[in-house]
Short mmCIF file of C-alpha atoms in Angstrom, two decimals:
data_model
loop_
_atom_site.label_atom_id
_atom_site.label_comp_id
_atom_site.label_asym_id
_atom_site.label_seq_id
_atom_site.Cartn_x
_atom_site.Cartn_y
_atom_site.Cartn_z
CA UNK A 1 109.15 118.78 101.94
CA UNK A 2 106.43 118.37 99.57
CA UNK A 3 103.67 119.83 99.55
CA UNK A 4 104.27 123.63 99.04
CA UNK A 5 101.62 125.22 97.42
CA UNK A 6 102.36 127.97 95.10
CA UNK A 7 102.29 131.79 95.45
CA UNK A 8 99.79 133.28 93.41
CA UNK A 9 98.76 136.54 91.17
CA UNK A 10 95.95 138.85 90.75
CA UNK A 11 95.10 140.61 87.75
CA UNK A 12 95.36 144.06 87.10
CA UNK A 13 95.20 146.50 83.71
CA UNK A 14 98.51 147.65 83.39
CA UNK A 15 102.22 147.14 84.51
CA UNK A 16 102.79 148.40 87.42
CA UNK A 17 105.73 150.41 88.15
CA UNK A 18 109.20 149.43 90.06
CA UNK A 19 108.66 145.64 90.45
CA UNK A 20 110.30 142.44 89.25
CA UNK A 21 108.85 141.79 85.80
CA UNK A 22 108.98 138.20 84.12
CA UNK A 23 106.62 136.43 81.42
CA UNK A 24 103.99 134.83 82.08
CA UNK A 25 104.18 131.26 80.83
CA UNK A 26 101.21 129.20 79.46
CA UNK A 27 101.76 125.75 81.17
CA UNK A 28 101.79 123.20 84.42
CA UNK A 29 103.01 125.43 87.55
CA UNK A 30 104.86 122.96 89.04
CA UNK A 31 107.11 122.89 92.37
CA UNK A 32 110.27 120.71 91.89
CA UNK A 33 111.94 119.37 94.84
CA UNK A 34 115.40 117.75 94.46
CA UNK A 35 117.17 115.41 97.14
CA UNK A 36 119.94 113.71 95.44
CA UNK A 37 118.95 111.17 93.29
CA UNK A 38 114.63 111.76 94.36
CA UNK A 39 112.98 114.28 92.39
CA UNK A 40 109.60 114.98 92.72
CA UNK A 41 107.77 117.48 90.52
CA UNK A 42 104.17 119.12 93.00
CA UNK A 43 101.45 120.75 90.53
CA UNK A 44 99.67 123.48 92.00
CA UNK A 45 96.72 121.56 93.89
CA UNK A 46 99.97 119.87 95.50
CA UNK A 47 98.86 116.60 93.64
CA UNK A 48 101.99 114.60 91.66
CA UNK A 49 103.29 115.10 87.92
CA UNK A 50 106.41 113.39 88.69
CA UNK A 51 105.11 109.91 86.75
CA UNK A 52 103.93 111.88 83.80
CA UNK A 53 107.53 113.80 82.79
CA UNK A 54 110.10 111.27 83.50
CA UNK A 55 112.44 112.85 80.94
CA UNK A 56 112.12 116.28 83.15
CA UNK A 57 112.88 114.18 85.81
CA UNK A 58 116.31 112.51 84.57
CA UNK A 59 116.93 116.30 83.42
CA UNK A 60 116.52 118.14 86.50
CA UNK A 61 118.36 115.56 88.63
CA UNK A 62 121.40 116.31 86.21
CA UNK A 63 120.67 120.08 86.08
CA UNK A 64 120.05 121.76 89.36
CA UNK A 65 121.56 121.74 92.56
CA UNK A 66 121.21 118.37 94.65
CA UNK A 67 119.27 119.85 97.24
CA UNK A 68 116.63 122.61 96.50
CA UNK A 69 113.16 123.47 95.67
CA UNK A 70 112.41 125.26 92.59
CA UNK A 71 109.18 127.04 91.52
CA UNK A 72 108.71 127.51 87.73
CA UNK A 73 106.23 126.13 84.72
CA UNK A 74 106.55 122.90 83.14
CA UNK A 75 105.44 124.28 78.88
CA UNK A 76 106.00 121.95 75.75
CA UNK A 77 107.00 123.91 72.42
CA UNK A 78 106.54 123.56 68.82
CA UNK A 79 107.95 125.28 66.10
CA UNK A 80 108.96 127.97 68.19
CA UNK A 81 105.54 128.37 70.19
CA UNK A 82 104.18 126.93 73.42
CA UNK A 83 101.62 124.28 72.71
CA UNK A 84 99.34 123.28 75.95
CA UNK A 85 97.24 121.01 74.08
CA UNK A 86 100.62 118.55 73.66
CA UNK A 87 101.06 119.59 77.12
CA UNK A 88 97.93 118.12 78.37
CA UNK A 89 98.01 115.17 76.22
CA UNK A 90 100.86 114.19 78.40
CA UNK A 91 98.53 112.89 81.13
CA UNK A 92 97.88 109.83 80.45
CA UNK A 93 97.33 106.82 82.70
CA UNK A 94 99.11 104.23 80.64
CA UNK A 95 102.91 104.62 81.57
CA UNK A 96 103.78 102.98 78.03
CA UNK A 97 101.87 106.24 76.50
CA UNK A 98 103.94 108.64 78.59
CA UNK A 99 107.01 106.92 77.63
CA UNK A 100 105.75 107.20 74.49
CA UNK A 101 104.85 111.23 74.43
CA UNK A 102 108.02 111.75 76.28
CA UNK A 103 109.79 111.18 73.20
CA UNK A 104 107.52 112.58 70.76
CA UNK A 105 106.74 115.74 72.54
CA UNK A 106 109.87 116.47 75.40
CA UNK A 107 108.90 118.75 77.92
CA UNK A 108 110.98 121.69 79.24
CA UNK A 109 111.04 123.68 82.66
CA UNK A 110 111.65 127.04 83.08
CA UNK A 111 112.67 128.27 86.86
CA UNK A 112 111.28 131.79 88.17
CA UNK A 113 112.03 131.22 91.95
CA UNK A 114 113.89 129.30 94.48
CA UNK A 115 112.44 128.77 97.95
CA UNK A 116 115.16 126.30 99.56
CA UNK A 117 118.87 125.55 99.23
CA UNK A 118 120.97 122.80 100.58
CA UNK A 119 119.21 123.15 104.08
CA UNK A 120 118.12 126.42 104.35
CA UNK A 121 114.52 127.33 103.62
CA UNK A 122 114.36 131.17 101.38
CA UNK A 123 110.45 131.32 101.81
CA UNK A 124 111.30 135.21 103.90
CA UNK A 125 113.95 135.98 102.17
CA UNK A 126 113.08 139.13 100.03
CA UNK A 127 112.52 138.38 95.99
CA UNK A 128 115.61 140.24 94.71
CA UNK A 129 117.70 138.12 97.17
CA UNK A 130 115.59 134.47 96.29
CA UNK A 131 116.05 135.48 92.65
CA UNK A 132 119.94 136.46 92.87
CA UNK A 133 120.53 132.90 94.48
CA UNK A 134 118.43 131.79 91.81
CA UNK A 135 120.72 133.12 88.89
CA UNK A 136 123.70 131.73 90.75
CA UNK A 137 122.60 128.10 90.93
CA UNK A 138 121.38 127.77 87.14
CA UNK A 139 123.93 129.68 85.89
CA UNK A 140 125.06 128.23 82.30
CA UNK A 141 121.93 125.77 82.95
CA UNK A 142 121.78 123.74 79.65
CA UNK A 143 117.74 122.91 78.31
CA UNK A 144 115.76 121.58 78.96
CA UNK A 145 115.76 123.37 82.02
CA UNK A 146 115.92 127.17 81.78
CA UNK A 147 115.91 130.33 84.13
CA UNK A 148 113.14 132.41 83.57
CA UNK A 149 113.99 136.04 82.02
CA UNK A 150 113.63 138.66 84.72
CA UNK A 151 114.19 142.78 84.11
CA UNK A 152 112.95 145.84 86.75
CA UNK A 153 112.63 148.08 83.33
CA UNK A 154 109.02 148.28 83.07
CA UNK A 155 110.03 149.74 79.63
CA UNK A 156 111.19 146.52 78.29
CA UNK A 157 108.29 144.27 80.34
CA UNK A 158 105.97 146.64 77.78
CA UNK A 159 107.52 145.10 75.11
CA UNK A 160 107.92 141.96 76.47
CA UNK A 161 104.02 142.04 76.95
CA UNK A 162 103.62 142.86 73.48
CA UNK A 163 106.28 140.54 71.54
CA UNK A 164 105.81 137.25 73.64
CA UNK A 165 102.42 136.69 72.83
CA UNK A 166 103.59 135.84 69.43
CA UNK A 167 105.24 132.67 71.06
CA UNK A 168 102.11 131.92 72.75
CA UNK A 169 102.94 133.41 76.49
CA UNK A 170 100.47 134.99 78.56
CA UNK A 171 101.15 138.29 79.12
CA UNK A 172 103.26 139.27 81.95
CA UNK A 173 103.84 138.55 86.12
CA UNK A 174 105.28 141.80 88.37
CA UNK A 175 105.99 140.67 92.00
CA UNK A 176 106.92 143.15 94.56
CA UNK A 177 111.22 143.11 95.10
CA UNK A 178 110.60 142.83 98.85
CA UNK A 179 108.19 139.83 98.41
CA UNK A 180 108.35 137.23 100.46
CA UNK A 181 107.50 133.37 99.08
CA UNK A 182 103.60 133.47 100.33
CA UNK A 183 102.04 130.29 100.02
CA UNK A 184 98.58 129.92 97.87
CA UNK A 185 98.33 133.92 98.52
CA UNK A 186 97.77 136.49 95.81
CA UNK A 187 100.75 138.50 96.33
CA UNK A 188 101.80 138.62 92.78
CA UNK A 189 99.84 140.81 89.37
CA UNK A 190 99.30 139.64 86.44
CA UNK A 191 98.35 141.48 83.41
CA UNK A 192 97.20 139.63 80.75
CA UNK A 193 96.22 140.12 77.21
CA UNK A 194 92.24 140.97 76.30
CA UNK A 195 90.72 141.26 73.01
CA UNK A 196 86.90 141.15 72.32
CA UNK A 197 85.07 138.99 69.58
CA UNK A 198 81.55 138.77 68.38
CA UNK A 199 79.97 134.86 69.20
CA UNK A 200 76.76 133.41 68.61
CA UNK A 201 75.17 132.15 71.64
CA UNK A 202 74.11 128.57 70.75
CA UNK A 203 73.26 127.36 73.71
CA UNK A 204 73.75 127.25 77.38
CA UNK A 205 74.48 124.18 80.75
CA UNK A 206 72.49 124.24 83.45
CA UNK A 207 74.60 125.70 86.53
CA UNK A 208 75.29 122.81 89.47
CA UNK A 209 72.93 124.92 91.81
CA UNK A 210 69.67 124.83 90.20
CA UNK A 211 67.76 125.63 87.17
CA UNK A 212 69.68 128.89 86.21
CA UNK A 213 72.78 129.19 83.32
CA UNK A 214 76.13 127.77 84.28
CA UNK A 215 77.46 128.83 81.15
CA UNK A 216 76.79 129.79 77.88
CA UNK A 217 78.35 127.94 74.73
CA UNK A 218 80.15 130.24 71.95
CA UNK A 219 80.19 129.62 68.60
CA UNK A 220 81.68 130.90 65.79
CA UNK A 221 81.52 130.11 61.97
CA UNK A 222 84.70 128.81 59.99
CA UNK A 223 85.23 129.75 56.15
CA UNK A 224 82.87 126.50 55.36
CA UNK A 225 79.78 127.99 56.97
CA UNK A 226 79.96 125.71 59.98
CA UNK A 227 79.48 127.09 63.49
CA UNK A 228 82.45 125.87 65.69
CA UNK A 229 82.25 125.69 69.56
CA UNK A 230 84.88 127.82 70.36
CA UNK A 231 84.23 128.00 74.72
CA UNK A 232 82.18 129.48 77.26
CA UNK A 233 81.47 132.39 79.59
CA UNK A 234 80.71 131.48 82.69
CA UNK A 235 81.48 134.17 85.13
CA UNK A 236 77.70 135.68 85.84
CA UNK A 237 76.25 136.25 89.73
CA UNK A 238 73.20 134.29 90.83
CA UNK A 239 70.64 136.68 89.73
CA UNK A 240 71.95 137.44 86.49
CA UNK A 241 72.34 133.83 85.68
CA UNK A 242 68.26 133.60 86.29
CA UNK A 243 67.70 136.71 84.23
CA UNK A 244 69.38 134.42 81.42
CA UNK A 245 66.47 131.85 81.62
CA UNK A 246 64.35 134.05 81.04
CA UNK A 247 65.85 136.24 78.46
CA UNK A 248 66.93 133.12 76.17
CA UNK A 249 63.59 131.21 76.81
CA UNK A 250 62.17 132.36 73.33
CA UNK A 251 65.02 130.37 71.76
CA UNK A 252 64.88 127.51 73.64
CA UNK A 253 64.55 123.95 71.28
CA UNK A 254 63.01 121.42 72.13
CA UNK A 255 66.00 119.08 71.12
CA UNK A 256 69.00 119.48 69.26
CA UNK A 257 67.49 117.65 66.34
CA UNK A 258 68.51 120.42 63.45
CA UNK A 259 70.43 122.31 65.67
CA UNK A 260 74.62 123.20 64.04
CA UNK A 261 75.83 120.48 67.03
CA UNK A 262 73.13 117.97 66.93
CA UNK A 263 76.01 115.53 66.47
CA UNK A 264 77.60 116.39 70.06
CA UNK A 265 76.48 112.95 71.58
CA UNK A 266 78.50 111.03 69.05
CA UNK A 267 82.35 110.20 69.53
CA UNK A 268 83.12 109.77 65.95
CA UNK A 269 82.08 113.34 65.00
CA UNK A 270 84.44 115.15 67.20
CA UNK A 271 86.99 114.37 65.05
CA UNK A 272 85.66 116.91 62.36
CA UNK A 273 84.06 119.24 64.16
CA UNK A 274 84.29 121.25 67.40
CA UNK A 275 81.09 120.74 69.26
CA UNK A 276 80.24 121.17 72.94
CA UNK A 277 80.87 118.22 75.28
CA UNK A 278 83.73 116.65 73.93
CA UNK A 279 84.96 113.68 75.11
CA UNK A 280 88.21 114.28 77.69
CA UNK A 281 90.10 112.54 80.60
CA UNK A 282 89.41 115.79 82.41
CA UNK A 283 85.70 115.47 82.14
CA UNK A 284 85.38 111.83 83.37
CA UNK A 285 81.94 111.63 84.68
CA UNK A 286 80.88 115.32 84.68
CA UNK A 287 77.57 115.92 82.87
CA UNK A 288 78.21 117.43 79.99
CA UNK A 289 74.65 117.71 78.63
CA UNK A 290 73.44 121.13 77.19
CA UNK A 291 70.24 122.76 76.55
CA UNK A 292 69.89 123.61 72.50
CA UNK A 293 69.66 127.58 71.44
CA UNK A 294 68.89 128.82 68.27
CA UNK A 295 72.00 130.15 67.01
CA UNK A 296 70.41 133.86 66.14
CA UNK A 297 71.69 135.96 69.45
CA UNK A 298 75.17 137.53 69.14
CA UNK A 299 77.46 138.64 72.76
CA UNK A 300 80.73 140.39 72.85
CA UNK A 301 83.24 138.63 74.68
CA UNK A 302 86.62 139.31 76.13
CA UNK A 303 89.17 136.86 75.99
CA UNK A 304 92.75 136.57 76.23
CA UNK A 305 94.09 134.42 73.36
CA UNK A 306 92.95 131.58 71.04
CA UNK A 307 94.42 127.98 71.78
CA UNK A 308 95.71 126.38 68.14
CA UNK A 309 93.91 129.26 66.37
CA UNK A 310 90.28 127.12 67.37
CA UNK A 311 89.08 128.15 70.37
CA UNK A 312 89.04 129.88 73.59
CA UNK A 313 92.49 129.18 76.03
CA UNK A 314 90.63 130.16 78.83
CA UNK A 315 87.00 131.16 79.75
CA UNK A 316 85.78 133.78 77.48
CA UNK A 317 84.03 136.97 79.67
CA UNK A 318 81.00 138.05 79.14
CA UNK A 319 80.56 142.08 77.93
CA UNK A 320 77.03 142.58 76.42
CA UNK A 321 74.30 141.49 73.48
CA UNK A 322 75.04 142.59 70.18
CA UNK A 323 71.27 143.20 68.76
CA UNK A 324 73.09 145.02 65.86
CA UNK A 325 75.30 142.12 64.40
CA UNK A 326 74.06 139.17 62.64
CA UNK A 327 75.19 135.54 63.57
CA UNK A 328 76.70 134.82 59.89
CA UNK A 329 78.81 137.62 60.46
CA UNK A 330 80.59 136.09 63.59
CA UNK A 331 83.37 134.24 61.74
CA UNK A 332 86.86 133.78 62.80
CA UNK A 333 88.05 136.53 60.38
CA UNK A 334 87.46 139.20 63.05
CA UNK A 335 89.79 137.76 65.34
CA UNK A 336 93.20 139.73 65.50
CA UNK A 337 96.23 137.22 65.65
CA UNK A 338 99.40 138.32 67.76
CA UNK A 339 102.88 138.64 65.34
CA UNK A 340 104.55 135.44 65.79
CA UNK A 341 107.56 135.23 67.47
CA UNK A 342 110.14 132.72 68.40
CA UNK A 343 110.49 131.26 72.11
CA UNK A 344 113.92 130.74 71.31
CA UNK A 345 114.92 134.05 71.37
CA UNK A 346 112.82 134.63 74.89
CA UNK A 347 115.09 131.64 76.55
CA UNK A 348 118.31 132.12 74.63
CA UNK A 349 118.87 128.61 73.77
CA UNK A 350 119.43 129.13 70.14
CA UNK A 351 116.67 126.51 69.22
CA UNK A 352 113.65 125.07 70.37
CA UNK A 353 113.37 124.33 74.10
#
């Protein structure tokens, strides 16, 4: 019965050898739980998604056995590619708009573990044995439900690693073959892809402690001349994030009056431009306020892959000042963009998801 959180990963650099190997999706981790006709879908903090797919819902029910629990990723795909931001946009507290997206933009799910069936419970079963049940009860599963590829060739989870990135995946998930299904543990490694940028630092939030940096706010410059915010590092211990008062005082404004984003505070321009504190149902009364830089110190970041070719997907890491390079010269053209390729041919369905 619901809740069950799910098992988790850790990162490491490389593949390791003689495990289970399967992509890592870009999505909603999401436990489904069928009973008959009552299918709920868990997200990882255990909280509900079940209102926001409802044409997941009417698929899974037809799809996969009448009594089970699945664990997979709930992704949305366009033109070939997984596409969070559609994903996202799905929710929505007005049931007429998720009726609405549900038809626009369909959702898919794609299985990588089953941890009951009928009434027996597979949480210490071994993986190799959860996963051959697993083939058995989606087998010839039609989308948009779909079983997760799985190989033990580290070999081909190399290239996997370096094809599937082109249809906007991760990176890649090993699990042990005698795992058990561990609850909100770390059992699992992930290896994900990293590639470093030059950004302007153009200013920085105030962490929730006290008066030291949260985060910093990236920019870079599009073909126009216009510095975009393209995300944020955050990840800095206590005392470094003091040494950062101190060491970005000198650039300190007084206001954002002539500063690249001194139109943050209004709703209308975030519809040209990317600037910090966007408006967002996942902000709701967070303070998004920021404290103005002058956009003339460059860091090199590491980060794992841009989200619509615009921004950050995840929280860019900090690696060290860049005295050397000039601001103007952080433009998108450095970034390196992954060969696409289509997430048909990952899930075999001959079309899009």
């Amino acid at each position: 019965m619901p809740p069950v959180k799910p098992m988790l990963a850790k990162p490491v650099a490389r593949i390791p050898p003689g495990m289970h190997y399967e992509a890592k999706w870009d999505g909603f981790r999401a436990i489904v739980f069928r009973d008959g006709d009552e299918v709920e879908l868990g997200s990882r903090t255990g909280k509900p998604l079940t209102r926001y797919f409802p044409e997941l819902v009417a698929a899974l029910r037809e799809r996969v056995p009448e009594r089970c629990v699945l664990d997979g990723e709930i992704v949305i795909a366009r033109e070939g590619r997984l596409d969070f931001d559609a994903l996202t946009e799905r929710i929505h507290p007005a049931q007429s708009r998720v009726r609405t997206l549900a038809e626009r933009t369909p959702a898919s799910f794609v299985a990588f573990d089953l941890l009951a069936l009928d009434d027996r419970s597979l949480l210490d079963m071994p993986l190799t044995d959860r996963r051959a049940l697993l083939d058995g009860a989606l087998a010839g599963v039609a989308a948009p439900v779909h079983l997760a590829p799985a190989t033990t060739d580290a070999e081909l989870a190399g290239r996997w690693f370096e094809q599937y990135e082109g249809a906007g995946l991760d990176g890649i998930v090993a699990k042990p073959l005698g795992l058990r299904y561990l609850q909100d543990q770390r059992a699992m490694f992930k290896i994900k892809h990293e590639r470093t940028a030059d950004v302007v630092v153009a200013g920085y939030r105030l962490h929730k402690s006290g008066p030291v940096v949260g985060s910093l706010l990236l920019g870079l410059y599009d073909d126009r001349g216009a510095l975009q915010h393209v995300g944020v590092s955050a990840a800095f211990p206590m005392k470094r994030r003091a040494e950062l008062i101190e060491e970005l005082q000198p650039l300190r404004m007084d206001d954002a009056a002539g500063h690249p984003w001194a139109a943050w505070g209004e709703v209308e321009a975030h519809g040209t431009a990317r600037l910090p504190g966007a408006p967002s149902r996942w902000s709701g009364k967070k303070d998004l306020s920021w404290v103005p830089l002058r956009p003339e110190r460059v860091a090199e970041v590491a980060y794992d892959h841009m989200e619509n070719g615009a921004r950050f997907r995840h929280t860019a890491r900090f690696r060290r000042w860049r005295p050397d390079r000039a601001p103007e010269s952080c433009t998108y053209a450095q970034l390196e963009e992954p060969v696409r390729y289509d997430l048909a041919e990952i899930l075999g369905t001959g079309g899009a998801p």
